[in-house]
Short mmCIF file of C-alpha atoms and ligand atoms in Angstrom, two decimals:
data_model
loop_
_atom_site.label_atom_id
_atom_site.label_comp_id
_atom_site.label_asym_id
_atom_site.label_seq_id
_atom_site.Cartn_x
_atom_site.Cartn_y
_atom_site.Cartn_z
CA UNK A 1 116.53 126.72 106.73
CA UNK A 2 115.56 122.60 106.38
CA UNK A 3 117.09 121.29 103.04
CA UNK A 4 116.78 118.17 102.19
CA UNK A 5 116.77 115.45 98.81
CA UNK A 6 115.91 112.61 97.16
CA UNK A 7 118.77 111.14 95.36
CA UNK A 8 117.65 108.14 93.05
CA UNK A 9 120.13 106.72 90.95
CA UNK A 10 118.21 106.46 87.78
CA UNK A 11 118.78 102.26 87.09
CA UNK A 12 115.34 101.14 87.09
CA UNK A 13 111.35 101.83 88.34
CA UNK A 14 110.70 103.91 91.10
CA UNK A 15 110.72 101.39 93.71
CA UNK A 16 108.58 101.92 96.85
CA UNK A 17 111.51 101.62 98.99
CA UNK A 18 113.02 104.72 97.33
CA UNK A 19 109.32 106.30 97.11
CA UNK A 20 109.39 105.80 100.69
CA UNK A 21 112.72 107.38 101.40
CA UNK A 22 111.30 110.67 99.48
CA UNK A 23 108.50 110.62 101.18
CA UNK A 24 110.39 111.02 104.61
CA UNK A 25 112.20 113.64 103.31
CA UNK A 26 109.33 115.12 101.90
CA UNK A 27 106.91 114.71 104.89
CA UNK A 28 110.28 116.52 106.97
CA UNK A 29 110.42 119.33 104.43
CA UNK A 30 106.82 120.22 104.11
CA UNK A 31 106.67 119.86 107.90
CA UNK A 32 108.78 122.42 109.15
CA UNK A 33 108.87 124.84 105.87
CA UNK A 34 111.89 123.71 104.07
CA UNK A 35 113.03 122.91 100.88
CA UNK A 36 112.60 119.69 98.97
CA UNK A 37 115.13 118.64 96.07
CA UNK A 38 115.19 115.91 93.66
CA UNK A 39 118.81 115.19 92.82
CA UNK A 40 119.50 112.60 89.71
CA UNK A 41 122.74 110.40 90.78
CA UNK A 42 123.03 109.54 86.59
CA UNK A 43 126.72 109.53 86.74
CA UNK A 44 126.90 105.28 85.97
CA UNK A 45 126.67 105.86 82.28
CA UNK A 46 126.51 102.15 81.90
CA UNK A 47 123.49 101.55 84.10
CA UNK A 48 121.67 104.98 83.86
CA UNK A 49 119.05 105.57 81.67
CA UNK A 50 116.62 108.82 80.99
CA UNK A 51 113.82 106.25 80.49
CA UNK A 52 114.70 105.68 84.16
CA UNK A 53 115.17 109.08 85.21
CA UNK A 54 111.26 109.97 83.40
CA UNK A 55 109.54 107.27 85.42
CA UNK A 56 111.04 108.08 88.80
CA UNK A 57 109.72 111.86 88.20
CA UNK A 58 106.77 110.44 87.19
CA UNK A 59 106.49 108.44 90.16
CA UNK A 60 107.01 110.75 92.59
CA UNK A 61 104.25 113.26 90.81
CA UNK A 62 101.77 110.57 90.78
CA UNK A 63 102.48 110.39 95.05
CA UNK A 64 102.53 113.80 95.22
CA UNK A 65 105.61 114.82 96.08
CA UNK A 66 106.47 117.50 94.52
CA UNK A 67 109.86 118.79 94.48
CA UNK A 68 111.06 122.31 95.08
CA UNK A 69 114.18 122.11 93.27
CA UNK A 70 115.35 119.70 90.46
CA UNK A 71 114.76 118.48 86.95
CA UNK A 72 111.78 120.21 85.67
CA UNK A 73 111.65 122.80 88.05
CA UNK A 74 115.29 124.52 88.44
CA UNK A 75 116.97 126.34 91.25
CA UNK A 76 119.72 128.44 92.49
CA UNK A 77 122.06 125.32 93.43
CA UNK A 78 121.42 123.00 89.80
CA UNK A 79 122.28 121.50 87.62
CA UNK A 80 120.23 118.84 89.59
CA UNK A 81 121.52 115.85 86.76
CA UNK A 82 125.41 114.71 88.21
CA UNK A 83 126.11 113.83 84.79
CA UNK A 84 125.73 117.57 84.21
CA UNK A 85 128.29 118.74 87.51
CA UNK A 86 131.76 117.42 86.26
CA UNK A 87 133.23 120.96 86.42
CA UNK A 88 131.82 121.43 90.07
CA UNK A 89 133.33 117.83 90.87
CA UNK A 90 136.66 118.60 89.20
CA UNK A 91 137.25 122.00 90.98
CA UNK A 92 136.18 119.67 94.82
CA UNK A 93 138.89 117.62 93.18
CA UNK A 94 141.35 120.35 92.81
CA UNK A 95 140.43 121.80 96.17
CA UNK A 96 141.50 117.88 98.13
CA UNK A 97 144.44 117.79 95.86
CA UNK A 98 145.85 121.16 97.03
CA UNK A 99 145.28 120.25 100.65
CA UNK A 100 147.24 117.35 100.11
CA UNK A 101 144.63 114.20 100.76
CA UNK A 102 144.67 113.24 97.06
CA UNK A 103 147.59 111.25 95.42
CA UNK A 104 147.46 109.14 91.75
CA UNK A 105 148.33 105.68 90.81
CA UNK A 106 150.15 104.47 88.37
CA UNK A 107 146.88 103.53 86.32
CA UNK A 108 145.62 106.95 86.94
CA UNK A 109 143.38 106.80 89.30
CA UNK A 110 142.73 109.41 91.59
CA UNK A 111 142.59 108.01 95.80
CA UNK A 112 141.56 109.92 98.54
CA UNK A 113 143.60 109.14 102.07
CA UNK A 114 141.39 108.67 104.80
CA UNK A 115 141.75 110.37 107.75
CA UNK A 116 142.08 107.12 109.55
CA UNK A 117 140.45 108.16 112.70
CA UNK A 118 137.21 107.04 114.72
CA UNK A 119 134.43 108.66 113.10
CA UNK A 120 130.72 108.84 115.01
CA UNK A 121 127.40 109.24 112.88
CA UNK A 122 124.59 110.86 114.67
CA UNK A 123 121.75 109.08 112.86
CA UNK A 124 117.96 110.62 114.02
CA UNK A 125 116.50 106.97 113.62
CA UNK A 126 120.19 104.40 114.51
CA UNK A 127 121.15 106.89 117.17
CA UNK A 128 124.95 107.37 117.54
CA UNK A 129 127.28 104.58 115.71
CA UNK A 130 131.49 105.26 115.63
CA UNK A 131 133.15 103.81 113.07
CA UNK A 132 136.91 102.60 114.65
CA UNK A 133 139.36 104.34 112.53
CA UNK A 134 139.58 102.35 108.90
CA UNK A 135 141.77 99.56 107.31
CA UNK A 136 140.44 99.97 104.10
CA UNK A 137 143.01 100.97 101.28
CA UNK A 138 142.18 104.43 100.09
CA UNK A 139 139.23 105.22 98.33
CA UNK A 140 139.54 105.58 94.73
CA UNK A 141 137.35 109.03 94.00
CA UNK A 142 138.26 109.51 90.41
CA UNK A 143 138.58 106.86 88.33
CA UNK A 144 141.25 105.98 85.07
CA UNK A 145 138.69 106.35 83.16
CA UNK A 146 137.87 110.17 84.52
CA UNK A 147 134.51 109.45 85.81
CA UNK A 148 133.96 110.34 89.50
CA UNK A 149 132.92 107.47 92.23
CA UNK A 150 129.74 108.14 94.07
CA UNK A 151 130.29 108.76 97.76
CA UNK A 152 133.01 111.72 96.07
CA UNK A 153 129.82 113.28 93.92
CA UNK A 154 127.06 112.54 96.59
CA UNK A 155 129.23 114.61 99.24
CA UNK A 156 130.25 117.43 97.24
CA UNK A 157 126.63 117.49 96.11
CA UNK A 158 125.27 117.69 99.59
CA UNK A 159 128.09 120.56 100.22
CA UNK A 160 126.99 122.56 96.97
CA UNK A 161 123.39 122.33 97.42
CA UNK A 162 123.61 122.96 101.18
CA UNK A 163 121.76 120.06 102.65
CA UNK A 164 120.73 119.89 105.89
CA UNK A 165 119.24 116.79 106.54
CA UNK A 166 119.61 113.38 104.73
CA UNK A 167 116.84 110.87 104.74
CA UNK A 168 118.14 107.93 102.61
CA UNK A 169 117.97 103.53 102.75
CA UNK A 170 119.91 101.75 105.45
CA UNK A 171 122.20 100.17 103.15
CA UNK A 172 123.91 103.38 103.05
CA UNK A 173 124.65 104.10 106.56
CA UNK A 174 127.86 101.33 106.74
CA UNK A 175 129.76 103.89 104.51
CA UNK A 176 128.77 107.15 106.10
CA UNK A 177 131.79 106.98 107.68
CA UNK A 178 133.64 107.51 104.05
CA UNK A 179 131.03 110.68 103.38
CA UNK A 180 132.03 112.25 106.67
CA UNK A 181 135.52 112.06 106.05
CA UNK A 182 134.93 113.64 103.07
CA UNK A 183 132.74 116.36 104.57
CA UNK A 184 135.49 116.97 107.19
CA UNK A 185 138.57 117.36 105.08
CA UNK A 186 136.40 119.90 103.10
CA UNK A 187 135.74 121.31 106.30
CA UNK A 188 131.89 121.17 105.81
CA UNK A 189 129.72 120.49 108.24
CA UNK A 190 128.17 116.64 107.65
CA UNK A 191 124.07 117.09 107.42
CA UNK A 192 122.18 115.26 110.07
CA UNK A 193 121.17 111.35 109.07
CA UNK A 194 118.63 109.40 108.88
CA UNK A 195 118.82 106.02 107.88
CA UNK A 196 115.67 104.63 107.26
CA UNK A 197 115.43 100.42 107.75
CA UNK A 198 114.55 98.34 104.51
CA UNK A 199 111.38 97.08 103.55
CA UNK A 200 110.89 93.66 103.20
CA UNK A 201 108.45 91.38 101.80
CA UNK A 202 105.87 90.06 104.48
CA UNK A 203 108.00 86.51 104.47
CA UNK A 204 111.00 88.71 105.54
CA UNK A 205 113.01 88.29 102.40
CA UNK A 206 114.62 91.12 100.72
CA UNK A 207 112.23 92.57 98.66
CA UNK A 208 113.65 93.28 95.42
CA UNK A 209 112.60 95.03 91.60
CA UNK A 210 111.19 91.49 90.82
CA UNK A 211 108.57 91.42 94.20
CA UNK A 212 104.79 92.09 93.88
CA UNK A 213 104.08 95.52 95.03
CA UNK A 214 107.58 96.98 94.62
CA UNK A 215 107.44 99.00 91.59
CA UNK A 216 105.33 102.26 91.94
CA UNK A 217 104.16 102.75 88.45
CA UNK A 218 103.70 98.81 87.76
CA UNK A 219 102.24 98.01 90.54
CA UNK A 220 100.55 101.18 91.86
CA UNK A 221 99.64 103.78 89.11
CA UNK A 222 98.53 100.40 86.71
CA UNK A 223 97.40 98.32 89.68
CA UNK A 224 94.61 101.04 90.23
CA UNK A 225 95.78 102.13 93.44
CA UNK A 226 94.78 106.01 94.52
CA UNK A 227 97.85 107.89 95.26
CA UNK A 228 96.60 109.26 98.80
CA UNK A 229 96.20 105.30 99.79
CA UNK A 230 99.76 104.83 98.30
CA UNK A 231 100.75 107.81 100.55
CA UNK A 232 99.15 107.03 103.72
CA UNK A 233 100.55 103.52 103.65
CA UNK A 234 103.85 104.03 102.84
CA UNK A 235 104.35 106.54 105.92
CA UNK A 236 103.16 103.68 107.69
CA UNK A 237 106.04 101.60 106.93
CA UNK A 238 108.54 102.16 109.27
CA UNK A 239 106.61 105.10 111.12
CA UNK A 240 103.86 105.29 113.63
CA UNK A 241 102.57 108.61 114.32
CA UNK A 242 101.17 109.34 117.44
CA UNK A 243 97.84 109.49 116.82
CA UNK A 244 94.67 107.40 116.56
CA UNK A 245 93.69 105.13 113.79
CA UNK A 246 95.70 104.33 110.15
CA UNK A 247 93.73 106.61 108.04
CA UNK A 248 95.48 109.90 107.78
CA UNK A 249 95.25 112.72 105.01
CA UNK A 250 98.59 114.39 103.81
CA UNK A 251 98.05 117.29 106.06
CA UNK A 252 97.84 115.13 109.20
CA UNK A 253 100.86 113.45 108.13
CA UNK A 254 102.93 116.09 107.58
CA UNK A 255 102.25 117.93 111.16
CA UNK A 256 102.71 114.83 113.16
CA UNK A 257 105.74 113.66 111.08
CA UNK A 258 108.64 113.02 113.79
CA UNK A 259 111.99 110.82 112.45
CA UNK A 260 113.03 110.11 115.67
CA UNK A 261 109.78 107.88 115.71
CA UNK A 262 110.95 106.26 112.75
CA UNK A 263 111.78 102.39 113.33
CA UNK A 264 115.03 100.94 113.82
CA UNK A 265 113.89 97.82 112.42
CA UNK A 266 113.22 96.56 109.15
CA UNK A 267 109.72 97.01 107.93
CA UNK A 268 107.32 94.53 106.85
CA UNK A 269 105.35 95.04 103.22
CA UNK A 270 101.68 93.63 103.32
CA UNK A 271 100.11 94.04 100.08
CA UNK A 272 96.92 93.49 101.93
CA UNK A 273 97.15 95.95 103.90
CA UNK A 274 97.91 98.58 101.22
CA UNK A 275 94.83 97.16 99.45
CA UNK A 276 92.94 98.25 102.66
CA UNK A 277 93.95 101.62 102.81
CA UNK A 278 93.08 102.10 99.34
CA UNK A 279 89.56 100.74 99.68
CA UNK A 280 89.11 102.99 102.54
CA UNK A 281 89.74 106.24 100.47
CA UNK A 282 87.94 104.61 97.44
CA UNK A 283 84.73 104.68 99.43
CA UNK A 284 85.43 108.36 101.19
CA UNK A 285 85.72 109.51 97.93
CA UNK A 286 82.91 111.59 96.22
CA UNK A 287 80.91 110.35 93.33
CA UNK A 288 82.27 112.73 90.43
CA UNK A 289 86.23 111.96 91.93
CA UNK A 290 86.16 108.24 92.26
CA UNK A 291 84.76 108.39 88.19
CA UNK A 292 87.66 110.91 87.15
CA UNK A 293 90.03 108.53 89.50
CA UNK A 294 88.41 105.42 87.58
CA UNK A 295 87.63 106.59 84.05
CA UNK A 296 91.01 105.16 82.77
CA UNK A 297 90.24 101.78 83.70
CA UNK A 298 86.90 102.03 82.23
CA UNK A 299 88.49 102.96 79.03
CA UNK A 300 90.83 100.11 79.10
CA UNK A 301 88.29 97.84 79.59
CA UNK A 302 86.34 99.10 76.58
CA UNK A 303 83.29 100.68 78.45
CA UNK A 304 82.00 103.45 76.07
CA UNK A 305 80.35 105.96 78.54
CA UNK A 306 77.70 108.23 77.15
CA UNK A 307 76.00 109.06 80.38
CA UNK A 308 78.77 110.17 82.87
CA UNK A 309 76.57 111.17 85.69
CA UNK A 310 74.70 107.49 85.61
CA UNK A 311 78.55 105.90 85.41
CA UNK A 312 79.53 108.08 88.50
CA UNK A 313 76.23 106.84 90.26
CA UNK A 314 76.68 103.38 89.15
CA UNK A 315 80.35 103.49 90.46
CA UNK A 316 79.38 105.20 93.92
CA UNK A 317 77.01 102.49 94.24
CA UNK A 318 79.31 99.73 93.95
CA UNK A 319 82.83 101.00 95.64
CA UNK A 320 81.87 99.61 99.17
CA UNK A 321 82.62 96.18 96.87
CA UNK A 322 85.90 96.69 95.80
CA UNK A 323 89.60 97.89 96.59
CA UNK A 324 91.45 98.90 93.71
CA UNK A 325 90.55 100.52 90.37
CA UNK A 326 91.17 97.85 88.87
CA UNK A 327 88.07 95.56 89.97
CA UNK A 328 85.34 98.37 88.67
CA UNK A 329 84.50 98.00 85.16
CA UNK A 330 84.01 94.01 86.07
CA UNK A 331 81.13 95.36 88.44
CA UNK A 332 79.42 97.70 86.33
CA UNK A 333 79.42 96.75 82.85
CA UNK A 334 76.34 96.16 82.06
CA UNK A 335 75.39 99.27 82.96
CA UNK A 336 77.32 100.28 79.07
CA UNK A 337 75.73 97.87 77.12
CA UNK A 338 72.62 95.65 76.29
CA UNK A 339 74.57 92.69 74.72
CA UNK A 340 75.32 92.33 79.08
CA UNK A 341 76.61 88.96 79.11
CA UNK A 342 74.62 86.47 81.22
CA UNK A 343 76.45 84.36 84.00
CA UNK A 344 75.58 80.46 82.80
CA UNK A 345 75.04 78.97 85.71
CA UNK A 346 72.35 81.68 87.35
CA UNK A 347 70.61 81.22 83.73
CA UNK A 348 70.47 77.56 84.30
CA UNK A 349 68.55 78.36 87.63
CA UNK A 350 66.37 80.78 86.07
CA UNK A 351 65.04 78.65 83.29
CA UNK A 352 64.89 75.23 86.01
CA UNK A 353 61.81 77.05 87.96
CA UNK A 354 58.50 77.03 85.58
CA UNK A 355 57.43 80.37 87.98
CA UNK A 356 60.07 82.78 87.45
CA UNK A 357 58.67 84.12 84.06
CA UNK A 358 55.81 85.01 85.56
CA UNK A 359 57.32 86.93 88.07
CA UNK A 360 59.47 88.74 85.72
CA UNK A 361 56.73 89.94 84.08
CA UNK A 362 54.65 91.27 87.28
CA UNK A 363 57.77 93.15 87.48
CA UNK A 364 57.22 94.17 84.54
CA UNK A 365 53.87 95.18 84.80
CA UNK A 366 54.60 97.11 88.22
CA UNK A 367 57.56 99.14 86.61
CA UNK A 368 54.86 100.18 83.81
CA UNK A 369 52.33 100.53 85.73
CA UNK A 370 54.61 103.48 87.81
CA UNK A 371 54.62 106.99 86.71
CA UNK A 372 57.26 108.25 88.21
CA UNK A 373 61.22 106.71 88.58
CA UNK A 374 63.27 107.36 91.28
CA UNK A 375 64.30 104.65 93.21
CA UNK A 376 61.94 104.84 96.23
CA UNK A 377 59.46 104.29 93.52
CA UNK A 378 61.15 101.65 91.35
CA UNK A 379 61.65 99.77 95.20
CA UNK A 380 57.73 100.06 95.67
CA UNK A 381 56.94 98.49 92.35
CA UNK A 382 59.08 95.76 93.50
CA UNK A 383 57.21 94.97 96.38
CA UNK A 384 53.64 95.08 94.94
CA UNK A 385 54.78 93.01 92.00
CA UNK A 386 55.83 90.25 94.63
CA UNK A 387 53.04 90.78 96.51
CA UNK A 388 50.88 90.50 93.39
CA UNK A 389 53.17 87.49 92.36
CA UNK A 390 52.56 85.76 95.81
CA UNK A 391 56.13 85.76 96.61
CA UNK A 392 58.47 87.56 99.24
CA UNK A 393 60.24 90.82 98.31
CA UNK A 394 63.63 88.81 98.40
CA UNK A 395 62.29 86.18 95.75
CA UNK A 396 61.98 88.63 93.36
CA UNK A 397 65.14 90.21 93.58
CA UNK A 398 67.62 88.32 92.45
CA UNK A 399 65.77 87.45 89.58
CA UNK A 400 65.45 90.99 88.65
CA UNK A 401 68.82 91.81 89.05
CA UNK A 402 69.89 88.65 86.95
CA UNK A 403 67.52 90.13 84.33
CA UNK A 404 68.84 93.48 84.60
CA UNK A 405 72.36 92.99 84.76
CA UNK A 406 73.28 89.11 84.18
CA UNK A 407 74.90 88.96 87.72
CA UNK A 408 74.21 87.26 90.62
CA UNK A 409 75.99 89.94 92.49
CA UNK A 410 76.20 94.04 92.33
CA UNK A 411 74.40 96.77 93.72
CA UNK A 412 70.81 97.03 95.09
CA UNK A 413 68.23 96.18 92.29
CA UNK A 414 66.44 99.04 92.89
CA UNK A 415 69.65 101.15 92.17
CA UNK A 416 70.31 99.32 88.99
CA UNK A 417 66.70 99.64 87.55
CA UNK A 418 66.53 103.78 88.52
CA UNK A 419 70.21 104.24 86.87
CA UNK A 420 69.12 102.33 84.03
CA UNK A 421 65.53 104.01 83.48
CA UNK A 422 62.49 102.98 83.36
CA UNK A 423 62.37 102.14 79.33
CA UNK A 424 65.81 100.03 79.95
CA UNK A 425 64.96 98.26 82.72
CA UNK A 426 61.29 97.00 80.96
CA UNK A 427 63.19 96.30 77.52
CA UNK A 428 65.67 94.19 79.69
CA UNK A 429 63.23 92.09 81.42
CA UNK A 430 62.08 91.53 77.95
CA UNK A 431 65.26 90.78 76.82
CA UNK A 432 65.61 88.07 79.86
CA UNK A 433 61.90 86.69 79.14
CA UNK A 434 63.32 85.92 75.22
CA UNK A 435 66.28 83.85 76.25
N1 LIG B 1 122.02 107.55 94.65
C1 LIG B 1 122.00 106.96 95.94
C2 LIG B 1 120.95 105.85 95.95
O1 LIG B 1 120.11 105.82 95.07
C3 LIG B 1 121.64 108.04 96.95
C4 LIG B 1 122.22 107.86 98.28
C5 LIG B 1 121.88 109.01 99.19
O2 LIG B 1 120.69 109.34 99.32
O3 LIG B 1 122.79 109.61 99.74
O4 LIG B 1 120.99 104.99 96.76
#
């Protein structure tokens, strides 16, 4: 049975390098039908905080991965918080000390001896790297002040809660030499690695808390980024499946998830390229789920929507224009209000040409003149107005849809003037013909 964790150290955000590292383990779990754990390393006192600990579980909901066992959720193996396993720890410490591989110092502390011997890491993504036996001094696992170091509580966690695998960052894998030892003079078998490369930022520097596009709740959940997009692009770091095409559900994912096609080498972060990915879900979404996905971002923005079947329309109709969230209520607006501001420089064009008020109002007339509204019929109207008007089709509408809507830019007109009705769309031409 596949067990495997996620073991954030609660000192910050979520950061996608550590949303990444669940998702691997995640992706390996779900894949071949094991169990998933969240594990919170919170034993730092000093640099641990719960507001920390809340946002990475937040985080990780937001992606989607949920977690089998852990905080919120229980299990047969918890407490899942290290601050809450100092009896488990002392009794691992009681076990080294009776097999002799424990002595004290004079300030207290408690050291481990290393075994001193050549010790080989079979990692699924580095492949096999041997340590030469060590001339480090001991390692301190207990400290003065009785708190416990972390490779000591991150081994005797994986022993306890019977991990199989471990998924974790690269930056760990130069002292997996110091968990082995550990595993072996407890006479536990060490779980299988995998150490994933880093990400780094596309000009190859380190990418760190401060970086655009490194926090998941910052940058993601506020940056109006779906959390399939998020997903799909993060596998992507560090991992090609074998498949064709980028775009790949969670289900498609998870069956063609392999680590030994993981990377070796560092992987490259392009905000771009997440922004792609999320515009292609944004526009595979349907019309009532990219509204839910978008409604907070309307409310931010201070759209007050009465009509939430026109708003889903009017969305639809626009998301082959944008990428994230984020951009929406900028493109549809108007669509909330009828104090619609008007861009200046289009309404310096419109009042330069003597003509255009005519125009507007054959438009006018031709909307009135129409019984019925759906937009086949508000398109026709257009047409005979120009045609009335002398002018071509393509005259007329961007001066209708600068009436309509202010904008020089947005969906087709004849979308606009059937979501806004037919009284709307006559009382805004009016509006436009008053300025
Ligand atoms: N708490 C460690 C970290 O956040 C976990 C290391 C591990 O996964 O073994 O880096």
């Amino acid at each position: 049975m596949i067990r495997v964790r996620f073991a954030p150290s609660p000192t910050g955000d979520l950061h996608v390098g550590g949303a990444r590292t669940a998702l691997f383990n995640w992706l390996f779990a779900r894949k071949n039908g094991g169990t998933f754990i969240l594990r919170i390393e919170d034993t730092d006192g000093a640099r641990n905080t719960e507001e920390a600990s809340a946002g990475i579980l937040k985080g990780l909901k937001w992606l989607g991965l949920d977690w089998d066992e852990g905080p919120e959720k229980g299990g047969d193996y918890g407490p899942y918080y290290q601050s809450q396993r100092k009896d488990i720890y002392d009794a691992y410490l009681a076990k080294l000390e009776a097999m002799g591989r424990t002595y004290v110092e004079e300030n207290g502390a408690v050291r481990f001896k290393f075994s001193r011997t050549s010790i080989t890491v079979h990692d699924m993504v580095c492949g096999d790297v041997t340590f030469a036996p060590t001339e480090e001094p001991d390692m301190t696992l207990r400290r003065p002040d009785g708190s416990y170091i972390f490779h000591f509580v991150n081994v005797v966690d994986d022993i306890e809660m019977k991990m199989t695998h471990v998924f974790r960052g690269e930056d760990h894998l130069s002292n997996t030499w110091k968990h082995i030892d550990l595993f072996n003079a407890f006479g536990a078998t060490p779980p299988t690695y995998a150490h994933i490369p880093l990400i780094l930022n596309s000009d190859s520097s380190k990418m760190s808390k401060r970086d655009a596009g490194s926090a998941i709740e910052k940058s993601y959940m506020n940056g109006g980024f779906l959390p399939d997009a998020v997903f799909n692009y993060l596998c992507l770091l560090g991992w090609t499946p074998r498949t064709e095409g980028e775009v790949l559900d969670r289900a498609t994912l998870t069956s063609l998830f392999e680590p030994g096609e993981i990377h070796s080498s560092n992987a490259r972060f392009d905000m771009q390229k997440c922004s792609w990915f999320n515009a292609q879900y944004l526009r595979a979404m349907s019309p009532v789920d990219l509204f839910a996905a978008s409604r907070p971002f309307l409310d931010q923005a201070g759209l007050v929507i009465l009509d939430e079947p026109t708003a889903a329309a009017a969305i639809h109709s626009i998301r082959e224009k944008v990428s994230l969230l984020t951009e929406i209520p900028d493109w549809i607006h108007y669509f909330f209000r009828e104090d619609y501001p008007y861009e200046d420089d289009v309404l310096t064009k419109l009042k330069a040409k003597p003509e255009n008020p005519a125009l507007l109002q054959a438009a006018m007339a031709a909307f009135a003149a129409f019984p019925d509204w759906t937009e086949a019929a508000v398109h026709t109207a257009i047409e005979e107005a120009a045609k009335s008007a002398g002018v071509k089709t393509g005259a007329l509408m961007p001066l209708l849809r600068f009436a309509l809507s202010g904008q020089s830019r947005g969906p087709g007109v004849s979308t606009i003037a059937f979501l806004l009705g037919k009284e709307t769309t006559i009382a805004r031409i009016q509006r436009t013909l008053a300025l």
